[in-house]
Amino acid sequence: MLTFDDGPSSVLPELLDILKQENVPAMFFWQSKLLHPKRPWKRLIQEGHRIGSHTITHPNLTKLDFNAQYRQLAASVKSIEAITGEKVDYFRPPFGQYDENTKRAAEKLGLSVVLWKIASIDWELKDNPQQIVENTVHHLQDKSIILLHELEQTVEALPQLIQSIKQEGYTFQLLP
Ligand SMILES: [Zn+2]
């Protein structure tokens, strides 16, 4: 499964174009403070992708108490649901950092916590998109969840990344 964190960003339409051309579904974990009604969320859903929560403001949740964590999750889910009309079922903690309070808050809200198996390190590869493909393809396994971001260099690497994964014999799918 491909996952794109930290959007919605201005490169989202280009990501959607590539995913459509390659017929690949993806999960997007959005920061709700970036959620502007003009972002193409409708197209994203119509084309078979899903949106999960990545909090409101991207804090390290382990530095917050239960109530503050709960607010980050609940309010971000509420804003996404208010715009899309679709239920949010998945949550990814910023920096992959979470604790018992995060698990409790997620459970209370009916959210499944989704981490990743393969970090593409795309955020460090502005000048070397090819490395995003290499970081990912060499670590593929069944049911791998791949961490990507809504960034320019990721747009640049994505067609080749998808083709390389397909060439290795894998298919793409979302969580149930
Ligand atoms: Zn993030």
Coordinates of C-alpha atoms and ligand atoms in Angstrom, one line a residue:
M1 CA 0.0 0.0 0.0
L2 CA 1.2 3.5 -0.9
T3 CA 0.6 6.1 1.8
F4 CA 1.2 9.9 1.4
D5 CA 1.5 12.0 4.5
D6 CA 1.4 15.7 5.4
G7 CA -1.0 16.9 2.7
P8 CA -3.2 18.1 1.3
S9 CA -0.5 20.0 -0.6
S10 CA -0.3 21.8 -3.9
V11 CA 1.2 18.7 -5.7
L12 CA -1.9 16.6 -4.9
P13 CA -3.4 17.0 -8.4
E14 CA -0.2 15.7 -10.0
L15 CA 0.0 12.7 -7.6
L16 CA -3.7 11.9 -8.5
D17 CA -2.9 12.1 -12.2
I18 CA -0.1 9.6 -11.9
L19 CA -2.1 7.2 -9.7
K20 CA -4.9 7.3 -12.1
Q21 CA -2.7 6.6 -15.1
E22 CA -1.2 3.7 -13.3
N23 CA -4.5 2.6 -11.8
V24 CA -3.1 2.4 -8.3
P25 CA -5.1 3.2 -5.1
A26 CA -3.4 5.1 -2.2
M27 CA -4.1 6.3 1.3
F28 CA -3.5 9.9 2.2
F29 CA -2.9 11.0 5.8
W30 CA -3.8 14.6 6.1
Q31 CA -3.1 17.3 8.6
S32 CA -6.4 19.0 9.1
K33 CA -5.0 22.4 9.5
L34 CA -4.0 22.2 5.8
L35 CA -7.4 21.1 4.7
H36 CA -8.8 23.7 2.4
P37 CA -12.2 23.0 0.7
K38 CA -10.6 23.7 -2.7
R39 CA -8.2 20.8 -2.5
P40 CA -9.4 18.0 -4.8
W41 CA -10.7 15.8 -2.1
K42 CA -13.7 14.8 -4.1
R43 CA -11.7 13.7 -7.0
L44 CA -9.4 11.7 -4.6
I45 CA -12.4 9.8 -3.2
Q46 CA -14.0 9.3 -6.6
E47 CA -10.8 7.8 -8.0
G48 CA -10.8 5.2 -5.2
H49 CA -8.3 6.6 -2.7
R50 CA -8.8 7.1 1.0
I51 CA -8.1 9.9 3.5
G52 CA -6.9 9.2 7.0
S53 CA -6.1 11.6 9.9
H54 CA -2.5 12.8 10.6
T55 CA -3.7 15.1 13.4
I56 CA -4.5 18.8 13.2
T57 CA -1.0 20.4 13.6
H58 CA 1.5 17.5 13.4
P59 CA 2.7 17.5 17.1
N60 CA 4.8 14.7 18.6
L61 CA 1.8 13.1 20.5
T62 CA 4.0 11.5 23.1
K63 CA 4.7 15.0 24.5
L64 CA 1.0 15.6 25.0
D65 CA -1.4 14.3 27.7
F66 CA -4.4 12.2 26.9
N67 CA -6.9 15.1 26.5
A68 CA -4.6 17.0 24.2
Q69 CA -4.0 13.9 22.1
Y70 CA -7.7 13.2 22.0
R71 CA -8.4 16.7 20.7
Q72 CA -5.8 16.3 17.9
L73 CA -7.4 13.1 16.7
A74 CA -11.0 14.0 17.3
A75 CA -10.9 17.5 15.7
S76 CA -8.9 16.4 12.7
V77 CA -11.3 13.5 12.0
K78 CA -14.2 15.9 12.4
S79 CA -12.9 18.4 9.9
I80 CA -12.1 15.8 7.3
E81 CA -15.5 14.2 7.7
A82 CA -17.2 17.6 7.6
I83 CA -15.6 18.3 4.2
T84 CA -15.8 14.9 2.6
G85 CA -18.9 13.4 4.2
E86 CA -16.9 10.1 4.4
K87 CA -16.1 8.3 7.7
V88 CA -12.4 8.4 8.7
D89 CA -11.3 5.0 9.9
Y90 CA -7.5 5.3 9.9
F91 CA -5.0 7.4 11.7
R92 CA -1.2 7.8 11.5
P93 CA 0.7 9.5 14.3
P94 CA 3.2 12.2 13.3
F95 CA 6.8 11.0 13.2
G96 CA 5.4 7.5 13.9
Q97 CA 5.5 8.5 17.6
Y98 CA 2.7 7.3 19.9
D99 CA 2.0 5.9 23.3
E100 CA -0.7 4.3 25.4
N101 CA -2.7 7.5 25.5
T102 CA -2.6 7.6 21.7
K103 CA -3.9 4.1 21.5
R104 CA -6.7 4.9 24.0
A105 CA -7.7 8.0 22.1
A106 CA -7.7 6.2 18.7
E107 CA -9.7 3.3 20.1
K108 CA -12.3 5.7 21.6
L109 CA -12.7 7.3 18.2
G110 CA -12.9 4.0 16.3
L111 CA -9.6 4.7 14.5
S112 CA -7.0 2.1 13.5
V113 CA -3.4 3.3 13.9
V114 CA -1.5 2.8 10.7
L115 CA 2.3 2.9 10.7
W116 CA 4.6 1.8 7.9
K117 CA 7.1 -0.9 6.9
I118 CA 9.2 1.0 4.4
A119 CA 10.3 4.6 4.8
S120 CA 11.2 6.0 1.3
I121 CA 13.0 9.0 3.1
D122 CA 11.5 11.1 0.3
W123 CA 11.6 14.2 2.5
E124 CA 15.4 14.2 2.4
L125 CA 15.7 13.6 -1.3
K126 CA 14.7 16.8 -3.0
D127 CA 17.8 16.6 -5.3
N128 CA 17.8 12.9 -5.7
P129 CA 14.3 11.5 -6.5
Q130 CA 15.8 8.3 -8.0
Q131 CA 16.9 7.3 -4.5
I132 CA 13.3 7.3 -3.4
V133 CA 12.7 4.4 -5.8
E134 CA 15.8 2.5 -4.6
N135 CA 15.0 3.0 -0.9
T136 CA 11.7 1.4 -1.5
V137 CA 12.1 -1.3 -4.0
H138 CA 14.9 -3.0 -2.2
H139 CA 12.8 -3.5 0.9
L140 CA 9.6 -4.8 -0.7
Q141 CA 7.7 -7.7 1.0
D142 CA 4.1 -8.9 1.1
K143 CA 1.8 -6.4 2.7
S144 CA 4.4 -3.6 2.9
I145 CA 3.1 -0.2 3.8
I146 CA 5.2 2.4 2.1
L147 CA 5.7 5.9 3.6
L148 CA 5.7 8.8 1.1
H149 CA 4.8 12.5 1.3
E150 CA 3.0 15.0 -0.9
L151 CA 6.3 16.5 -2.1
E152 CA 7.7 17.6 -5.5
Q153 CA 10.4 15.0 -5.5
T154 CA 7.9 12.3 -4.7
V155 CA 5.8 13.3 -7.8
E156 CA 8.9 13.0 -9.8
A157 CA 9.8 9.5 -8.5
L158 CA 6.3 8.1 -8.4
P159 CA 5.9 6.8 -12.0
Q160 CA 9.1 4.8 -11.8
L161 CA 8.4 3.7 -8.3
I162 CA 5.0 2.3 -9.3
Q163 CA 6.5 0.6 -12.3
S164 CA 9.3 -0.9 -10.4
I165 CA 7.0 -2.3 -7.8
K166 CA 4.8 -3.8 -10.5
Q167 CA 7.8 -5.3 -12.2
E168 CA 8.6 -7.1 -8.9
G169 CA 5.2 -8.8 -9.2
Y170 CA 3.4 -6.9 -6.4
T171 CA -0.1 -5.3 -6.6
F172 CA -1.4 -2.3 -4.8
Q173 CA -4.3 -2.3 -2.4
L174 CA -5.9 -0.4 0.5
L175 CA -6.7 -1.6 4.0
P176 CA -10.2 -3.1 4.3
Ligands
ZN1 ZN 3.8 13.7 8.9

